[in-house]
Short mmCIF file of C-alpha atoms in Angstrom, two decimals:
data_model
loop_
_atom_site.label_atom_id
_atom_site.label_comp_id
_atom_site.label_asym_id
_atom_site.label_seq_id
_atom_site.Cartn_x
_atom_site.Cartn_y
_atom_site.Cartn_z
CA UNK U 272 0.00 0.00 0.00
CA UNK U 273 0.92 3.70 -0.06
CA UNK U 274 4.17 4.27 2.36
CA UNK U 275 5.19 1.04 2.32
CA UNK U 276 8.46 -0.64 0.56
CA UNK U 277 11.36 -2.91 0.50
CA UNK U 278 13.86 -2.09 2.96
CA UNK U 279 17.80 -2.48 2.37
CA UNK U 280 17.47 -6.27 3.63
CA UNK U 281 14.82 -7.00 1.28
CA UNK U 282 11.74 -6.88 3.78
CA UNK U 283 9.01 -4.52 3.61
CA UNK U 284 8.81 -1.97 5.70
CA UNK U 285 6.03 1.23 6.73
CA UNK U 286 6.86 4.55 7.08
CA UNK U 287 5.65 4.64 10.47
CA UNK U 288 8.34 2.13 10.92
CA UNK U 289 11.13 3.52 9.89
CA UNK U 290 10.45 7.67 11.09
CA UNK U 291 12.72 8.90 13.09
CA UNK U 292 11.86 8.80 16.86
CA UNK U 293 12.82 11.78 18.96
CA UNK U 294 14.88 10.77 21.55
CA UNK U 295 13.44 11.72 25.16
CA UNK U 296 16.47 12.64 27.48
CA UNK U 297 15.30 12.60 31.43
CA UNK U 298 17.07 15.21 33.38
CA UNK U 299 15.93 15.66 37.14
CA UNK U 300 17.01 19.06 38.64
CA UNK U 301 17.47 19.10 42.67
CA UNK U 302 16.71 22.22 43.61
CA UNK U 303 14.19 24.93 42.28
CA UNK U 304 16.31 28.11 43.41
CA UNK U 305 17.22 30.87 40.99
CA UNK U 306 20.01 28.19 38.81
CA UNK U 307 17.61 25.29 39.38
CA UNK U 308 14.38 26.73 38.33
CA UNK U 309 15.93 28.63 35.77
CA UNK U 310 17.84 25.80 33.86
CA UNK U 311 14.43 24.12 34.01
CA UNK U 312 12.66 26.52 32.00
CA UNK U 313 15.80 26.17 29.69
CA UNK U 314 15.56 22.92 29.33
CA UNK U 315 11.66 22.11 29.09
CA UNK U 316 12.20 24.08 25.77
CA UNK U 317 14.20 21.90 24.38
CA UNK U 318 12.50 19.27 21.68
CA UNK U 319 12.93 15.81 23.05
CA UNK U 320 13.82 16.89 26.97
CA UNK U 321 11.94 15.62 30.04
CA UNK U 322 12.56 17.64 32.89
CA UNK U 323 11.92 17.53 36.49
CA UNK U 324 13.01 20.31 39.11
CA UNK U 325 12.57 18.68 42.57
CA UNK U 326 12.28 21.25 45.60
CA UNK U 327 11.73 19.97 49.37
CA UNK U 328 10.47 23.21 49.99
CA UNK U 329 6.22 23.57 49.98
CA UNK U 330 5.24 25.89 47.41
CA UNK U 331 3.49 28.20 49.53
CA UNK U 332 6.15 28.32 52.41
CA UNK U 333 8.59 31.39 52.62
CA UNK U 334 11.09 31.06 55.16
CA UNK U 335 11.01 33.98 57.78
CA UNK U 336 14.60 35.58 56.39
CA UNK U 337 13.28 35.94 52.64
CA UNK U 338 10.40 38.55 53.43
CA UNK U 339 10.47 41.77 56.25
CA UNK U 340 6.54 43.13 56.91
CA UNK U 341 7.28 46.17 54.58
CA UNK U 342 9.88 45.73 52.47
CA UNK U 343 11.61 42.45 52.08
CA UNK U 344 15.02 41.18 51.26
CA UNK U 345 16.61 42.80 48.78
CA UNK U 346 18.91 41.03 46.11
CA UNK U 347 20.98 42.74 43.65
CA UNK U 348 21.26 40.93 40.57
CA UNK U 349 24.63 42.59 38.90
CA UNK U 350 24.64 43.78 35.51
CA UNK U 351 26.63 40.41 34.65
CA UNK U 352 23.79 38.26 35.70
CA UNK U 353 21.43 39.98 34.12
CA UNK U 354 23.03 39.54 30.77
CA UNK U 355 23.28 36.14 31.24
CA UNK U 356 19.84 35.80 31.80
CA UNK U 357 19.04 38.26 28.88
CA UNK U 358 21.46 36.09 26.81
CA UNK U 359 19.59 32.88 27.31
CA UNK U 360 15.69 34.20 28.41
CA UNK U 361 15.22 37.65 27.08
CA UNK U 362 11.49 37.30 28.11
CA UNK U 363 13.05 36.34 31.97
CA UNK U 364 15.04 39.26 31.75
CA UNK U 365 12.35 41.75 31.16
CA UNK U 366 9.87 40.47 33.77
CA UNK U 367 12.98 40.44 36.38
CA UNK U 368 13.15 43.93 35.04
CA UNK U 369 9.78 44.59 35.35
CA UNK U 370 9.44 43.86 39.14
CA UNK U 371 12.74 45.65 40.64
CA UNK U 372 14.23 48.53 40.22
CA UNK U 373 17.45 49.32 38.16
CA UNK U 374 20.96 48.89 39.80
CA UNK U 375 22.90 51.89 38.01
CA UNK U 376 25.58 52.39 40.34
CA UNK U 377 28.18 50.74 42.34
CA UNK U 378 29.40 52.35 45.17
CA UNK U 379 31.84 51.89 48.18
CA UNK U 380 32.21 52.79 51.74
CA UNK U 381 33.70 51.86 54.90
CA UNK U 382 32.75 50.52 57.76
CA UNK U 383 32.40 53.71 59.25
CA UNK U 384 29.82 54.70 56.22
CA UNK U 385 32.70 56.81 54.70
CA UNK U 386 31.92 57.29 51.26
CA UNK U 387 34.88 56.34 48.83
CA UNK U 388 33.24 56.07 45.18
CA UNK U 389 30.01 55.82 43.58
CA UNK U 390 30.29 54.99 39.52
CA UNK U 391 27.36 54.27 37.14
CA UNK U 392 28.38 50.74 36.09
CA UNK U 393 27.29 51.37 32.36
CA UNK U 394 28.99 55.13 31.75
CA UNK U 395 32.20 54.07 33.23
CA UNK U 396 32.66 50.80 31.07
CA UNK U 397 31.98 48.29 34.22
CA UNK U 398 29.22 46.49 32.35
CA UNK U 399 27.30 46.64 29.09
CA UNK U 400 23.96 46.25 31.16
CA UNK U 401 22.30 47.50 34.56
CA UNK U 402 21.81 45.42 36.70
CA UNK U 403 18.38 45.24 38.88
CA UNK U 404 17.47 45.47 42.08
CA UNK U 405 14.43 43.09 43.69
CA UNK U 406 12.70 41.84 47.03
CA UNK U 407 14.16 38.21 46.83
CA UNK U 408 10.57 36.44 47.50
CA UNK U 409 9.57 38.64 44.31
CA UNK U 410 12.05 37.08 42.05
CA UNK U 411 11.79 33.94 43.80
CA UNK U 412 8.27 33.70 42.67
CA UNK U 413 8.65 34.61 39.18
CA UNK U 414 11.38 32.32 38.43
CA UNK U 415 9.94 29.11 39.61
CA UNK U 416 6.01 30.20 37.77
CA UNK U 417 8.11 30.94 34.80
CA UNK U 418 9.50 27.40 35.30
CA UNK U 419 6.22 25.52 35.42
CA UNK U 420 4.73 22.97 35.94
CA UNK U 421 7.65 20.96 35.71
CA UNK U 422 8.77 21.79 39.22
CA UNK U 423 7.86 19.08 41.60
CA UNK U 424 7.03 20.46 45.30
CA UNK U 425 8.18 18.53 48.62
#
């Protein structure tokens, strides 16, 4: 019939039979921090991956260190970071973006609080990028929902 034919070794053969089968590579992730959860958005992209980020944490928990009543903890993601993240999810990047505020300068000071410099990062040739300032259980959030469904919980 139609898609069928003889085979090198004389036997006939389907095209169902002889289409290429994607290959399904299993990678489990332990660990849906910022790396984790963001190597397994990565990676669920990818055409013939199957990936699970495991995370002992519950889903709704936030430890009492991550969050202050008004304002939260703060994380600085440097400008370096950030272009990594733009480099590999541009769409990641913006929505960090989109829930901090930019890190422009860098800027040093003793112990004492003396100030000794304050540079924008970008003007002075530091780094091609800002970088962006956020309240950690912010980004912490939008990292793992950007991940998925393919993190498992607890």
């Amino acid at each position: 019939g139609k898609g069928a034919g003889k085979g090198a070794d004389g036997n006939t053969t389907t095209q169902a039979m002889t289409a290429e089968v994607t290959p399904v590579v299993r990678i489990a992730i332990a660990g849906a921090g910022f790396s984790g959860a963001i190597l397994a958005r990565q990676l669920k992209k990818e055409p013939g991956v199957d990936v699970v980020c495991y995370e002992k944490m519950a889903q709704a928990s936030v430890r009492k260190h991550w969050t202050q009543p008004v304002t939260g903890a703060g994380l600085n993601i440097n400008p370096n970071a950030m272009a990594c993240i733009g480099q590999v999810d541009p769409e990641l990047r913006d929505r960090l973006r989109g829930i901090g505020l930019p890190r422009e300068t860098v800027r040093a000071s003793t112990v004492t609080g003396r100030h000794i410099y304050e540079q924008d990062m970008v003007t002075e040739g530091l780094a091609d990028t800002h970088g962006c300032r956020v309240r950690w259980d912010d980004a912490n959030t939008l990292i793992r929902q950007a991940a998925g469904d393919c993190i498992r919980w607890e």
